[in-house]
Amino acid sequence: MNFEKEESSLLEAAIRYAKDAGQLIRERMNGIQVIEMKKNRSDLVTEVDRYSEEFLRRIIHREYPEHWILSEEDNGQADSFQAFVEKGPGCGWIIDPIDGTTNFIHGIPHFAVSIGIVREWAPIVGVVYNPVTDELFYARKNAGAFRNGEKITVSAADCMEDALLATGFQALEWKPDTRLLKQMNALTGTCRSFRLLGAASLDLCWTASGQLTGFWHDGLHPWDAAAGIVIVREAGGKVTNRDGAPYSLRDNTLVASNSRIHEEFLAVITR
Ligand code: 2AM
Ligand code: CA
Ligand code: CA
Ligand code: CA
């Protein structure tokens, strides 16, 4: 099979679907009707998340009936990694219908549709679309990373003092995240500053396009990262777990950077 040709047509399809889902979200973002609590009051879902997801699942099932789909709101299993592994080695779509739901609910225009495609559990295509800013990030393995048609590359910063980093809270059921607080302490006075922007997929894209120098987050699910990690790697960045091994969608810790600061970054957050 000609994988290159197939992957390029998969990328085009994922871009179309992400933009169409983005349009549906844009039309509904000023009239959110239902805000449901999942595990707690910081773990929410709206009817728009579900609508976007159902739209994506329907079109992918129709156009690619032989591919599997793993998506956030449909995944009934407690263990998202297990669900991912059980899907098997074939081509699969990993979808976050709205990444940054809290921002979405609070009217902060920083959320995205995230679509990653994997083969044999390895990411080959990533598309992240912010429907408010109309920013489209995408990449395919060995073919570079782009924002709205323009090639993007990671930041040129080569020391922590010049690094702007981002992170987010993991789902810890209201318990203080002591590891995160320790990491923030260690970074204070080490890096330029850090941000909590609320949408992991966009943090990865901004690392790819150089606005951020790096991003770390514990406890992400496959749908938060599947698209963004392809985009970071294709933009020349590095994505590992906190032990420094190449990040796999089964890992519980993620550290992404422009690659130049990676060792130093890892050293500070694992101190
Ligand atoms: P979500 O908006 O799709 O839930 C915020 O740090 C990032 O972590 C967001 O991308 C958010 O995705 C993700 N995340 C996943 N599970 C979360 C949870 N239970 N609580 C907070 N953020 C979560
Ligand atoms: Ca969620
Ligand atoms: Ca998410
Ligand atoms: Ca989501």
PDB file of C-alpha atoms and ligand atoms in Angstrom:
ATOM      1  CA  MET A   1       0.000   0.000   0.000  1.00  0.00           C
ATOM      2  CA  ASN A   2       1.179   3.540  -0.677  1.00  0.00           C
ATOM      3  CA  PHE A   3       1.182   4.901   2.894  1.00  0.00           C
ATOM      4  CA  GLU A   4       2.367   8.374   1.895  1.00  0.00           C
ATOM      5  CA  LYS A   5      -0.572   8.920  -0.425  1.00  0.00           C
ATOM      6  CA  GLU A   6      -3.003   7.397   2.042  1.00  0.00           C
ATOM      7  CA  GLU A   7      -1.711   9.556   4.893  1.00  0.00           C
ATOM      8  CA  SER A   8      -1.944  12.702   2.860  1.00  0.00           C
ATOM      9  CA  SER A   9      -5.567  11.972   2.008  1.00  0.00           C
ATOM     10  CA  LEU A  10      -6.287  11.118   5.680  1.00  0.00           C
ATOM     11  CA  LEU A  11      -4.823  14.481   6.664  1.00  0.00           C
ATOM     12  CA  GLU A  12      -7.051  16.280   4.169  1.00  0.00           C
ATOM     13  CA  ALA A  13     -10.101  14.457   5.501  1.00  0.00           C
ATOM     14  CA  ALA A  14      -9.216  15.223   9.133  1.00  0.00           C
ATOM     15  CA  ILE A  15      -8.821  18.914   8.267  1.00  0.00           C
ATOM     16  CA  ARG A  16     -12.260  18.989   6.611  1.00  0.00           C
ATOM     17  CA  TYR A  17     -13.915  17.257   9.551  1.00  0.00           C
ATOM     18  CA  ALA A  18     -12.200  19.463  12.167  1.00  0.00           C
ATOM     19  CA  LYS A  19     -13.266  22.614  10.339  1.00  0.00           C
ATOM     20  CA  ASP A  20     -16.835  21.364   9.956  1.00  0.00           C
ATOM     21  CA  ALA A  21     -17.020  20.450  13.654  1.00  0.00           C
ATOM     22  CA  GLY A  22     -15.547  23.882  14.424  1.00  0.00           C
ATOM     23  CA  GLN A  23     -18.343  25.500  12.436  1.00  0.00           C
ATOM     24  CA  LEU A  24     -20.939  23.577  14.479  1.00  0.00           C
ATOM     25  CA  ILE A  25     -19.269  24.726  17.693  1.00  0.00           C
ATOM     26  CA  ARG A  26     -19.058  28.351  16.536  1.00  0.00           C
ATOM     27  CA  GLU A  27     -22.782  28.358  15.772  1.00  0.00           C
ATOM     28  CA  ARG A  28     -23.590  27.091  19.279  1.00  0.00           C
ATOM     29  CA  MET A  29     -21.013  28.736  21.517  1.00  0.00           C
ATOM     30  CA  ASN A  30     -23.174  31.690  22.535  1.00  0.00           C
ATOM     31  CA  GLY A  31     -26.154  29.549  23.519  1.00  0.00           C
ATOM     32  CA  ILE A  32     -24.812  26.656  25.605  1.00  0.00           C
ATOM     33  CA  GLN A  33     -27.851  24.903  27.104  1.00  0.00           C
ATOM     34  CA  VAL A  34     -26.637  21.995  29.208  1.00  0.00           C
ATOM     35  CA  ILE A  35     -23.583  21.912  31.458  1.00  0.00           C
ATOM     36  CA  GLU A  36     -23.167  18.470  32.996  1.00  0.00           C
ATOM     37  CA  MET A  37     -20.773  17.474  35.727  1.00  0.00           C
ATOM     38  CA  LYS A  38     -18.689  14.367  35.104  1.00  0.00           C
ATOM     39  CA  LYS A  39     -16.386  13.507  38.039  1.00  0.00           C
ATOM     40  CA  ASN A  40     -16.565  16.905  39.789  1.00  0.00           C
ATOM     41  CA  ARG A  41     -17.316  20.579  39.229  1.00  0.00           C
ATOM     42  CA  SER A  42     -14.126  21.125  37.276  1.00  0.00           C
ATOM     43  CA  ASP A  43     -14.808  18.165  34.987  1.00  0.00           C
ATOM     44  CA  LEU A  44     -17.639  19.306  32.729  1.00  0.00           C
ATOM     45  CA  VAL A  45     -19.283  18.486  29.434  1.00  0.00           C
ATOM     46  CA  THR A  46     -21.856  20.417  27.400  1.00  0.00           C
ATOM     47  CA  GLU A  47     -24.298  19.410  24.696  1.00  0.00           C
ATOM     48  CA  VAL A  48     -21.944  21.083  22.217  1.00  0.00           C
ATOM     49  CA  ASP A  49     -19.079  18.707  23.145  1.00  0.00           C
ATOM     50  CA  ARG A  50     -21.455  15.797  22.505  1.00  0.00           C
ATOM     51  CA  TYR A  51     -22.807  17.294  19.302  1.00  0.00           C
ATOM     52  CA  SER A  52     -19.320  17.895  17.901  1.00  0.00           C
ATOM     53  CA  GLU A  53     -18.301  14.364  18.861  1.00  0.00           C
ATOM     54  CA  GLU A  54     -21.369  12.717  17.343  1.00  0.00           C
ATOM     55  CA  PHE A  55     -20.855  14.654  14.131  1.00  0.00           C
ATOM     56  CA  LEU A  56     -17.232  13.502  13.911  1.00  0.00           C
ATOM     57  CA  ARG A  57     -17.996   9.877  14.779  1.00  0.00           C
ATOM     58  CA  ARG A  58     -20.777   9.719  12.225  1.00  0.00           C
ATOM     59  CA  ILE A  59     -18.745  11.086   9.332  1.00  0.00           C
ATOM     60  CA  ILE A  60     -15.655   8.981  10.125  1.00  0.00           C
ATOM     61  CA  HIS A  61     -17.755   5.807  10.430  1.00  0.00           C
ATOM     62  CA  ARG A  62     -19.321   6.581   7.085  1.00  0.00           C
ATOM     63  CA  GLU A  63     -16.126   7.477   5.209  1.00  0.00           C
ATOM     64  CA  TYR A  64     -13.745   5.040   6.945  1.00  0.00           C
ATOM     65  CA  PRO A  65     -15.875   2.112   8.170  1.00  0.00           C
ATOM     66  CA  GLU A  66     -12.766  -0.058   8.643  1.00  0.00           C
ATOM     67  CA  HIS A  67     -11.105   2.440  11.054  1.00  0.00           C
ATOM     68  CA  TRP A  68     -11.724   2.540  14.814  1.00  0.00           C
ATOM     69  CA  ILE A  69     -12.549   5.684  16.809  1.00  0.00           C
ATOM     70  CA  LEU A  70     -11.645   6.626  20.385  1.00  0.00           C
ATOM     71  CA  SER A  71     -13.271   9.820  21.627  1.00  0.00           C
ATOM     72  CA  GLU A  72     -13.543  11.473  25.020  1.00  0.00           C
ATOM     73  CA  GLU A  73     -17.267  11.657  25.663  1.00  0.00           C
ATOM     74  CA  ASP A  74     -18.029   8.255  24.142  1.00  0.00           C
ATOM     75  CA  ASN A  75     -15.337   6.426  26.102  1.00  0.00           C
ATOM     76  CA  GLY A  76     -17.205   4.653  28.903  1.00  0.00           C
ATOM     77  CA  GLN A  77     -14.099   3.047  30.346  1.00  0.00           C
ATOM     78  CA  ALA A  78     -12.359   4.411  33.408  1.00  0.00           C
ATOM     79  CA  ASP A  79      -8.986   3.634  31.867  1.00  0.00           C
ATOM     80  CA  SER A  80      -8.502   5.559  28.632  1.00  0.00           C
ATOM     81  CA  PHE A  81      -5.100   3.922  28.008  1.00  0.00           C
ATOM     82  CA  GLN A  82      -6.602   0.472  28.199  1.00  0.00           C
ATOM     83  CA  ALA A  83      -9.368   1.565  25.824  1.00  0.00           C
ATOM     84  CA  PHE A  84      -6.709   2.849  23.422  1.00  0.00           C
ATOM     85  CA  VAL A  85      -4.634  -0.341  23.496  1.00  0.00           C
ATOM     86  CA  GLU A  86      -7.706  -2.541  23.092  1.00  0.00           C
ATOM     87  CA  LYS A  87      -8.624  -0.789  19.855  1.00  0.00           C
ATOM     88  CA  GLY A  88      -5.943  -2.833  18.112  1.00  0.00           C
ATOM     89  CA  PRO A  89      -3.191  -2.052  15.602  1.00  0.00           C
ATOM     90  CA  GLY A  90      -5.296  -0.842  12.660  1.00  0.00           C
ATOM     91  CA  CYS A  91      -5.866   2.759  11.654  1.00  0.00           C
ATOM     92  CA  GLY A  92      -7.699   4.703  14.334  1.00  0.00           C
ATOM     93  CA  TRP A  93      -9.004   8.195  14.983  1.00  0.00           C
ATOM     94  CA  ILE A  94      -8.520   9.720  18.426  1.00  0.00           C
ATOM     95  CA  ILE A  95     -10.842  12.629  18.986  1.00  0.00           C
ATOM     96  CA  ASP A  96     -11.359  15.393  21.482  1.00  0.00           C
ATOM     97  CA  PRO A  97     -14.542  17.140  20.275  1.00  0.00           C
ATOM     98  CA  ILE A  98     -13.762  20.221  22.392  1.00  0.00           C
ATOM     99  CA  ASP A  99     -10.407  20.431  24.135  1.00  0.00           C
ATOM    100  CA  GLY A 100     -10.608  23.215  26.685  1.00  0.00           C
ATOM    101  CA  THR A 101     -14.245  22.739  27.712  1.00  0.00           C
ATOM    102  CA  THR A 102     -13.792  24.933  30.795  1.00  0.00           C
ATOM    103  CA  ASN A 103     -12.612  27.815  28.586  1.00  0.00           C
ATOM    104  CA  PHE A 104     -15.510  27.115  26.229  1.00  0.00           C
ATOM    105  CA  ILE A 105     -18.048  27.321  29.077  1.00  0.00           C
ATOM    106  CA  HIS A 106     -16.491  30.495  30.492  1.00  0.00           C
ATOM    107  CA  GLY A 107     -16.422  32.275  27.133  1.00  0.00           C
ATOM    108  CA  ILE A 108     -12.632  32.237  26.844  1.00  0.00           C
ATOM    109  CA  PRO A 109     -11.841  31.856  23.146  1.00  0.00           C
ATOM    110  CA  HIS A 110      -9.152  29.245  23.661  1.00  0.00           C
ATOM    111  CA  PHE A 111     -10.403  25.757  22.866  1.00  0.00           C
ATOM    112  CA  ALA A 112     -10.095  23.422  19.916  1.00  0.00           C
ATOM    113  CA  VAL A 113     -11.240  20.363  18.049  1.00  0.00           C
ATOM    114  CA  SER A 114      -8.415  17.824  18.177  1.00  0.00           C
ATOM    115  CA  ILE A 115      -8.139  14.888  15.776  1.00  0.00           C
ATOM    116  CA  GLY A 116      -5.214  12.477  15.793  1.00  0.00           C
ATOM    117  CA  ILE A 117      -4.856   9.471  13.528  1.00  0.00           C
ATOM    118  CA  VAL A 118      -2.714   6.492  14.538  1.00  0.00           C
ATOM    119  CA  ARG A 119      -1.527   3.311  12.855  1.00  0.00           C
ATOM    120  CA  GLU A 120      -0.205   0.483  15.037  1.00  0.00           C
ATOM    121  CA  TRP A 121      -0.741   2.826  17.986  1.00  0.00           C
ATOM    122  CA  ALA A 122       1.725   5.343  16.519  1.00  0.00           C
ATOM    123  CA  PRO A 123       0.482   8.830  15.604  1.00  0.00           C
ATOM    124  CA  ILE A 124       0.718   9.647  11.899  1.00  0.00           C
ATOM    125  CA  VAL A 125      -1.602  12.658  11.478  1.00  0.00           C
ATOM    126  CA  GLY A 126      -2.574  15.521  13.795  1.00  0.00           C
ATOM    127  CA  VAL A 127      -5.122  18.310  13.301  1.00  0.00           C
ATOM    128  CA  VAL A 128      -6.066  20.937  15.901  1.00  0.00           C
ATOM    129  CA  TYR A 129      -8.573  23.662  15.036  1.00  0.00           C
ATOM    130  CA  ASN A 130      -9.547  26.673  17.151  1.00  0.00           C
ATOM    131  CA  PRO A 131     -12.921  27.673  15.683  1.00  0.00           C
ATOM    132  CA  VAL A 132     -12.925  31.144  17.276  1.00  0.00           C
ATOM    133  CA  THR A 133      -9.569  32.364  15.986  1.00  0.00           C
ATOM    134  CA  ASP A 134      -9.895  30.204  12.872  1.00  0.00           C
ATOM    135  CA  GLU A 135      -6.406  28.847  13.538  1.00  0.00           C
ATOM    136  CA  LEU A 136      -5.759  25.457  12.014  1.00  0.00           C
ATOM    137  CA  PHE A 137      -2.665  23.489  13.026  1.00  0.00           C
ATOM    138  CA  TYR A 138      -1.822  20.260  11.250  1.00  0.00           C
ATOM    139  CA  ALA A 139       0.967  17.832  10.545  1.00  0.00           C
ATOM    140  CA  ARG A 140       1.601  14.458   9.070  1.00  0.00           C
ATOM    141  CA  LYS A 141       4.549  12.214   9.782  1.00  0.00           C
ATOM    142  CA  ASN A 142       7.691  13.231   7.835  1.00  0.00           C
ATOM    143  CA  ALA A 143       5.878  16.074   6.060  1.00  0.00           C
ATOM    144  CA  GLY A 144       6.283  19.089   8.388  1.00  0.00           C
ATOM    145  CA  ALA A 145       3.880  21.066  10.540  1.00  0.00           C
ATOM    146  CA  PHE A 146       1.694  23.976   9.464  1.00  0.00           C
ATOM    147  CA  ARG A 147      -0.587  26.736  10.762  1.00  0.00           C
ATOM    148  CA  ASN A 148      -3.131  27.965   8.242  1.00  0.00           C
ATOM    149  CA  GLY A 149      -0.928  26.802   5.377  1.00  0.00           C
ATOM    150  CA  GLU A 150       2.352  28.206   6.679  1.00  0.00           C
ATOM    151  CA  LYS A 151       5.156  26.008   7.875  1.00  0.00           C
ATOM    152  CA  ILE A 152       5.845  26.329  11.600  1.00  0.00           C
ATOM    153  CA  THR A 153       8.945  25.596  13.650  1.00  0.00           C
ATOM    154  CA  VAL A 154       9.688  25.491  17.355  1.00  0.00           C
ATOM    155  CA  SER A 155      11.230  28.376  19.292  1.00  0.00           C
ATOM    156  CA  ALA A 156      14.952  29.081  18.959  1.00  0.00           C
ATOM    157  CA  ALA A 157      15.407  29.664  22.705  1.00  0.00           C
ATOM    158  CA  ASP A 158      18.358  27.670  23.964  1.00  0.00           C
ATOM    159  CA  CYS A 159      18.227  28.229  27.703  1.00  0.00           C
ATOM    160  CA  MET A 160      15.630  28.017  30.441  1.00  0.00           C
ATOM    161  CA  GLU A 161      15.984  31.736  31.224  1.00  0.00           C
ATOM    162  CA  ASP A 162      14.393  32.502  27.836  1.00  0.00           C
ATOM    163  CA  ALA A 163      11.723  29.808  28.102  1.00  0.00           C
ATOM    164  CA  LEU A 164       7.984  30.443  28.420  1.00  0.00           C
ATOM    165  CA  LEU A 165       6.382  27.194  29.576  1.00  0.00           C
ATOM    166  CA  ALA A 166       2.814  25.987  30.013  1.00  0.00           C
ATOM    167  CA  THR A 167       1.124  23.345  32.101  1.00  0.00           C
ATOM    168  CA  GLY A 168      -2.297  22.376  33.465  1.00  0.00           C
ATOM    169  CA  PHE A 169      -3.876  20.602  36.399  1.00  0.00           C
ATOM    170  CA  GLN A 170      -4.415  16.903  36.178  1.00  0.00           C
ATOM    171  CA  ALA A 171      -7.625  15.304  37.330  1.00  0.00           C
ATOM    172  CA  LEU A 172      -6.912  14.841  41.009  1.00  0.00           C
ATOM    173  CA  GLU A 173     -10.400  14.999  42.459  1.00  0.00           C
ATOM    174  CA  TRP A 174      -9.838  18.279  44.297  1.00  0.00           C
ATOM    175  CA  LYS A 175      -6.676  17.182  46.077  1.00  0.00           C
ATOM    176  CA  PRO A 176      -3.779  19.643  45.847  1.00  0.00           C
ATOM    177  CA  ASP A 177      -1.432  18.590  43.080  1.00  0.00           C
ATOM    178  CA  THR A 178       1.727  18.526  45.147  1.00  0.00           C
ATOM    179  CA  ARG A 179       3.919  17.407  42.283  1.00  0.00           C
ATOM    180  CA  LEU A 180       2.756  20.304  40.103  1.00  0.00           C
ATOM    181  CA  LEU A 181       3.265  22.809  42.926  1.00  0.00           C
ATOM    182  CA  LYS A 182       6.777  21.473  43.494  1.00  0.00           C
ATOM    183  CA  GLN A 183       7.534  21.768  39.776  1.00  0.00           C
ATOM    184  CA  MET A 184       6.254  25.344  39.702  1.00  0.00           C
ATOM    185  CA  ASN A 185       8.433  26.165  42.678  1.00  0.00           C
ATOM    186  CA  ALA A 186      11.461  24.672  40.964  1.00  0.00           C
ATOM    187  CA  LEU A 187      10.726  26.648  37.778  1.00  0.00           C
ATOM    188  CA  THR A 188      10.329  29.951  39.611  1.00  0.00           C
ATOM    189  CA  GLY A 189      13.480  31.902  38.921  1.00  0.00           C
ATOM    190  CA  THR A 190      14.582  29.271  36.415  1.00  0.00           C
ATOM    191  CA  CYS A 191      12.374  29.951  33.407  1.00  0.00           C
ATOM    192  CA  ARG A 192      10.986  33.269  32.101  1.00  0.00           C
ATOM    193  CA  SER A 193       7.444  32.420  33.234  1.00  0.00           C
ATOM    194  CA  PHE A 194       4.719  29.852  32.931  1.00  0.00           C
ATOM    195  CA  ARG A 195       1.095  29.796  31.827  1.00  0.00           C
ATOM    196  CA  LEU A 196      -2.025  27.695  32.483  1.00  0.00           C
ATOM    197  CA  LEU A 197      -4.018  28.161  29.316  1.00  0.00           C
ATOM    198  CA  GLY A 198      -6.548  25.331  29.710  1.00  0.00           C
ATOM    199  CA  ALA A 199      -6.325  23.463  26.422  1.00  0.00           C
ATOM    200  CA  ALA A 200      -3.559  20.879  26.167  1.00  0.00           C
ATOM    201  CA  SER A 201      -3.902  20.419  22.396  1.00  0.00           C
ATOM    202  CA  LEU A 202      -3.307  24.144  21.840  1.00  0.00           C
ATOM    203  CA  ASP A 203      -0.412  24.185  24.317  1.00  0.00           C
ATOM    204  CA  LEU A 204       1.232  21.556  22.142  1.00  0.00           C
ATOM    205  CA  CYS A 205       0.488  23.553  18.965  1.00  0.00           C
ATOM    206  CA  TRP A 206       1.891  26.732  20.491  1.00  0.00           C
ATOM    207  CA  THR A 207       5.008  24.806  21.436  1.00  0.00           C
ATOM    208  CA  ALA A 208       5.206  23.707  17.797  1.00  0.00           C
ATOM    209  CA  SER A 209       4.835  27.254  16.505  1.00  0.00           C
ATOM    210  CA  GLY A 210       7.252  28.780  19.013  1.00  0.00           C
ATOM    211  CA  GLN A 211       4.933  30.978  21.136  1.00  0.00           C
ATOM    212  CA  LEU A 212       5.656  28.584  23.977  1.00  0.00           C
ATOM    213  CA  THR A 213       9.078  27.066  24.517  1.00  0.00           C
ATOM    214  CA  GLY A 214       7.642  24.008  26.208  1.00  0.00           C
ATOM    215  CA  PHE A 215       4.700  22.325  27.901  1.00  0.00           C
ATOM    216  CA  TRP A 216       4.344  19.662  30.561  1.00  0.00           C
ATOM    217  CA  HIS A 217       1.241  17.963  31.899  1.00  0.00           C
ATOM    218  CA  ASP A 218       0.527  14.882  33.978  1.00  0.00           C
ATOM    219  CA  GLY A 219      -2.542  12.721  33.586  1.00  0.00           C
ATOM    220  CA  LEU A 220      -3.478  13.585  30.016  1.00  0.00           C
ATOM    221  CA  HIS A 221      -5.653  11.197  28.037  1.00  0.00           C
ATOM    222  CA  PRO A 222      -4.842   9.958  24.526  1.00  0.00           C
ATOM    223  CA  TRP A 223      -7.346  12.422  22.973  1.00  0.00           C
ATOM    224  CA  ASP A 224      -5.632  15.430  24.593  1.00  0.00           C
ATOM    225  CA  ALA A 225      -2.272  14.615  23.041  1.00  0.00           C
ATOM    226  CA  ALA A 226      -2.674  12.427  19.940  1.00  0.00           C
ATOM    227  CA  ALA A 227      -2.867  15.309  17.447  1.00  0.00           C
ATOM    228  CA  GLY A 228      -0.567  17.785  19.188  1.00  0.00           C
ATOM    229  CA  ILE A 229       2.409  15.475  19.556  1.00  0.00           C
ATOM    230  CA  VAL A 230       2.641  14.899  15.800  1.00  0.00           C
ATOM    231  CA  ILE A 231       2.540  18.664  15.295  1.00  0.00           C
ATOM    232  CA  VAL A 232       5.308  19.334  17.857  1.00  0.00           C
ATOM    233  CA  ARG A 233       7.583  16.607  16.474  1.00  0.00           C
ATOM    234  CA  GLU A 234       7.081  17.709  12.869  1.00  0.00           C
ATOM    235  CA  ALA A 235       7.893  21.298  13.876  1.00  0.00           C
ATOM    236  CA  GLY A 236      11.270  20.126  15.196  1.00  0.00           C
ATOM    237  CA  GLY A 237      10.319  19.715  18.855  1.00  0.00           C
ATOM    238  CA  LYS A 238      10.692  16.854  21.270  1.00  0.00           C
ATOM    239  CA  VAL A 239       7.985  15.030  23.230  1.00  0.00           C
ATOM    240  CA  THR A 240       8.930  12.619  26.000  1.00  0.00           C
ATOM    241  CA  ASN A 241       7.592  11.341  29.280  1.00  0.00           C
ATOM    242  CA  ARG A 242       9.156  12.639  32.488  1.00  0.00           C
ATOM    243  CA  ASP A 243      11.790   9.877  32.327  1.00  0.00           C
ATOM    244  CA  GLY A 244      12.970  11.280  28.999  1.00  0.00           C
ATOM    245  CA  ALA A 245      11.768   8.349  26.875  1.00  0.00           C
ATOM    246  CA  PRO A 246       9.831   9.170  23.680  1.00  0.00           C
ATOM    247  CA  TYR A 247       6.226   9.906  24.671  1.00  0.00           C
ATOM    248  CA  SER A 248       3.719   7.220  23.807  1.00  0.00           C
ATOM    249  CA  LEU A 249      -0.055   7.701  24.102  1.00  0.00           C
ATOM    250  CA  ARG A 250       0.052   5.215  26.988  1.00  0.00           C
ATOM    251  CA  ASP A 251       2.253   7.457  29.150  1.00  0.00           C
ATOM    252  CA  ASN A 252       0.885   9.295  32.150  1.00  0.00           C
ATOM    253  CA  THR A 253       3.385  12.166  31.986  1.00  0.00           C
ATOM    254  CA  LEU A 254       4.184  14.383  29.011  1.00  0.00           C
ATOM    255  CA  VAL A 255       6.991  16.879  28.491  1.00  0.00           C
ATOM    256  CA  ALA A 256       7.198  18.748  25.179  1.00  0.00           C
ATOM    257  CA  SER A 257       9.700  21.382  24.148  1.00  0.00           C
ATOM    258  CA  ASN A 258      11.609  22.993  21.338  1.00  0.00           C
ATOM    259  CA  SER A 259      14.152  20.224  21.964  1.00  0.00           C
ATOM    260  CA  ARG A 260      17.024  22.667  22.751  1.00  0.00           C
ATOM    261  CA  ILE A 261      15.921  23.180  26.364  1.00  0.00           C
ATOM    262  CA  HIS A 262      14.572  19.654  26.842  1.00  0.00           C
ATOM    263  CA  GLU A 263      17.273  18.186  29.086  1.00  0.00           C
ATOM    264  CA  GLU A 264      17.379  21.255  31.318  1.00  0.00           C
ATOM    265  CA  PHE A 265      13.565  21.418  31.437  1.00  0.00           C
ATOM    266  CA  LEU A 266      13.342  17.751  32.448  1.00  0.00           C
ATOM    267  CA  ALA A 267      16.037  18.225  35.071  1.00  0.00           C
ATOM    268  CA  VAL A 268      14.140  21.092  36.723  1.00  0.00           C
ATOM    269  CA  ILE A 269      10.706  19.443  36.793  1.00  0.00           C
ATOM    270  CA  THR A 270      12.045  16.122  38.085  1.00  0.00           C
ATOM    271  CA  ARG A 271      14.254  17.746  40.728  1.00  0.00           C
TER     272      ARG A 271
HETATM  273  P1  2AM B   1     -10.765  18.958  28.272  1.00  0.00           P
HETATM  274  O1  2AM B   1     -11.054  20.394  28.231  1.00  0.00           O
HETATM  275  O2  2AM B   1     -11.044  18.247  26.986  1.00  0.00           O
HETATM  276  O3  2AM B   1     -11.349  18.238  29.439  1.00  0.00           O
HETATM  277  C1  2AM B   1      -6.368  21.413  30.980  1.00  0.00           C
HETATM  278  O4  2AM B   1      -5.207  21.360  31.762  1.00  0.00           O
HETATM  279  C2  2AM B   1      -6.276  20.343  29.899  1.00  0.00           C
HETATM  280  O5  2AM B   1      -6.336  19.049  30.518  1.00  0.00           O
HETATM  281  C3  2AM B   1      -7.399  20.411  28.918  1.00  0.00           C
HETATM  282  O6  2AM B   1      -6.853  20.055  27.690  1.00  0.00           O
HETATM  283  C4  2AM B   1      -8.393  19.375  29.428  1.00  0.00           C
HETATM  284  O7  2AM B   1      -9.160  18.778  28.393  1.00  0.00           O
HETATM  285  C5  2AM B   1      -7.440  18.334  29.972  1.00  0.00           C
HETATM  286  N1  2AM B   1      -8.085  17.497  30.964  1.00  0.00           N
HETATM  287  C6  2AM B   1      -8.398  16.211  30.780  1.00  0.00           C
HETATM  288  N2  2AM B   1      -9.048  15.711  31.841  1.00  0.00           N
HETATM  289  C7  2AM B   1      -9.157  16.722  32.721  1.00  0.00           C
HETATM  290  C8  2AM B   1      -9.759  16.832  34.013  1.00  0.00           C
HETATM  291  N3  2AM B   1     -10.399  15.819  34.593  1.00  0.00           N
HETATM  292  N4  2AM B   1      -9.679  18.018  34.646  1.00  0.00           N
HETATM  293  C9  2AM B   1      -9.063  19.060  34.042  1.00  0.00           C
HETATM  294  N5  2AM B   1      -8.487  19.010  32.825  1.00  0.00           N
HETATM  295  C10 2AM B   1      -8.534  17.850  32.170  1.00  0.00           C
HETATM  296 CA    CA B   2     -13.179  16.848  29.492  1.00  0.00          CA
HETATM  297 CA    CA B   3      -9.046  17.341  26.331  1.00  0.00          CA
HETATM  298 CA    CA B   4     -12.760  17.494  25.694  1.00  0.00          CA
END
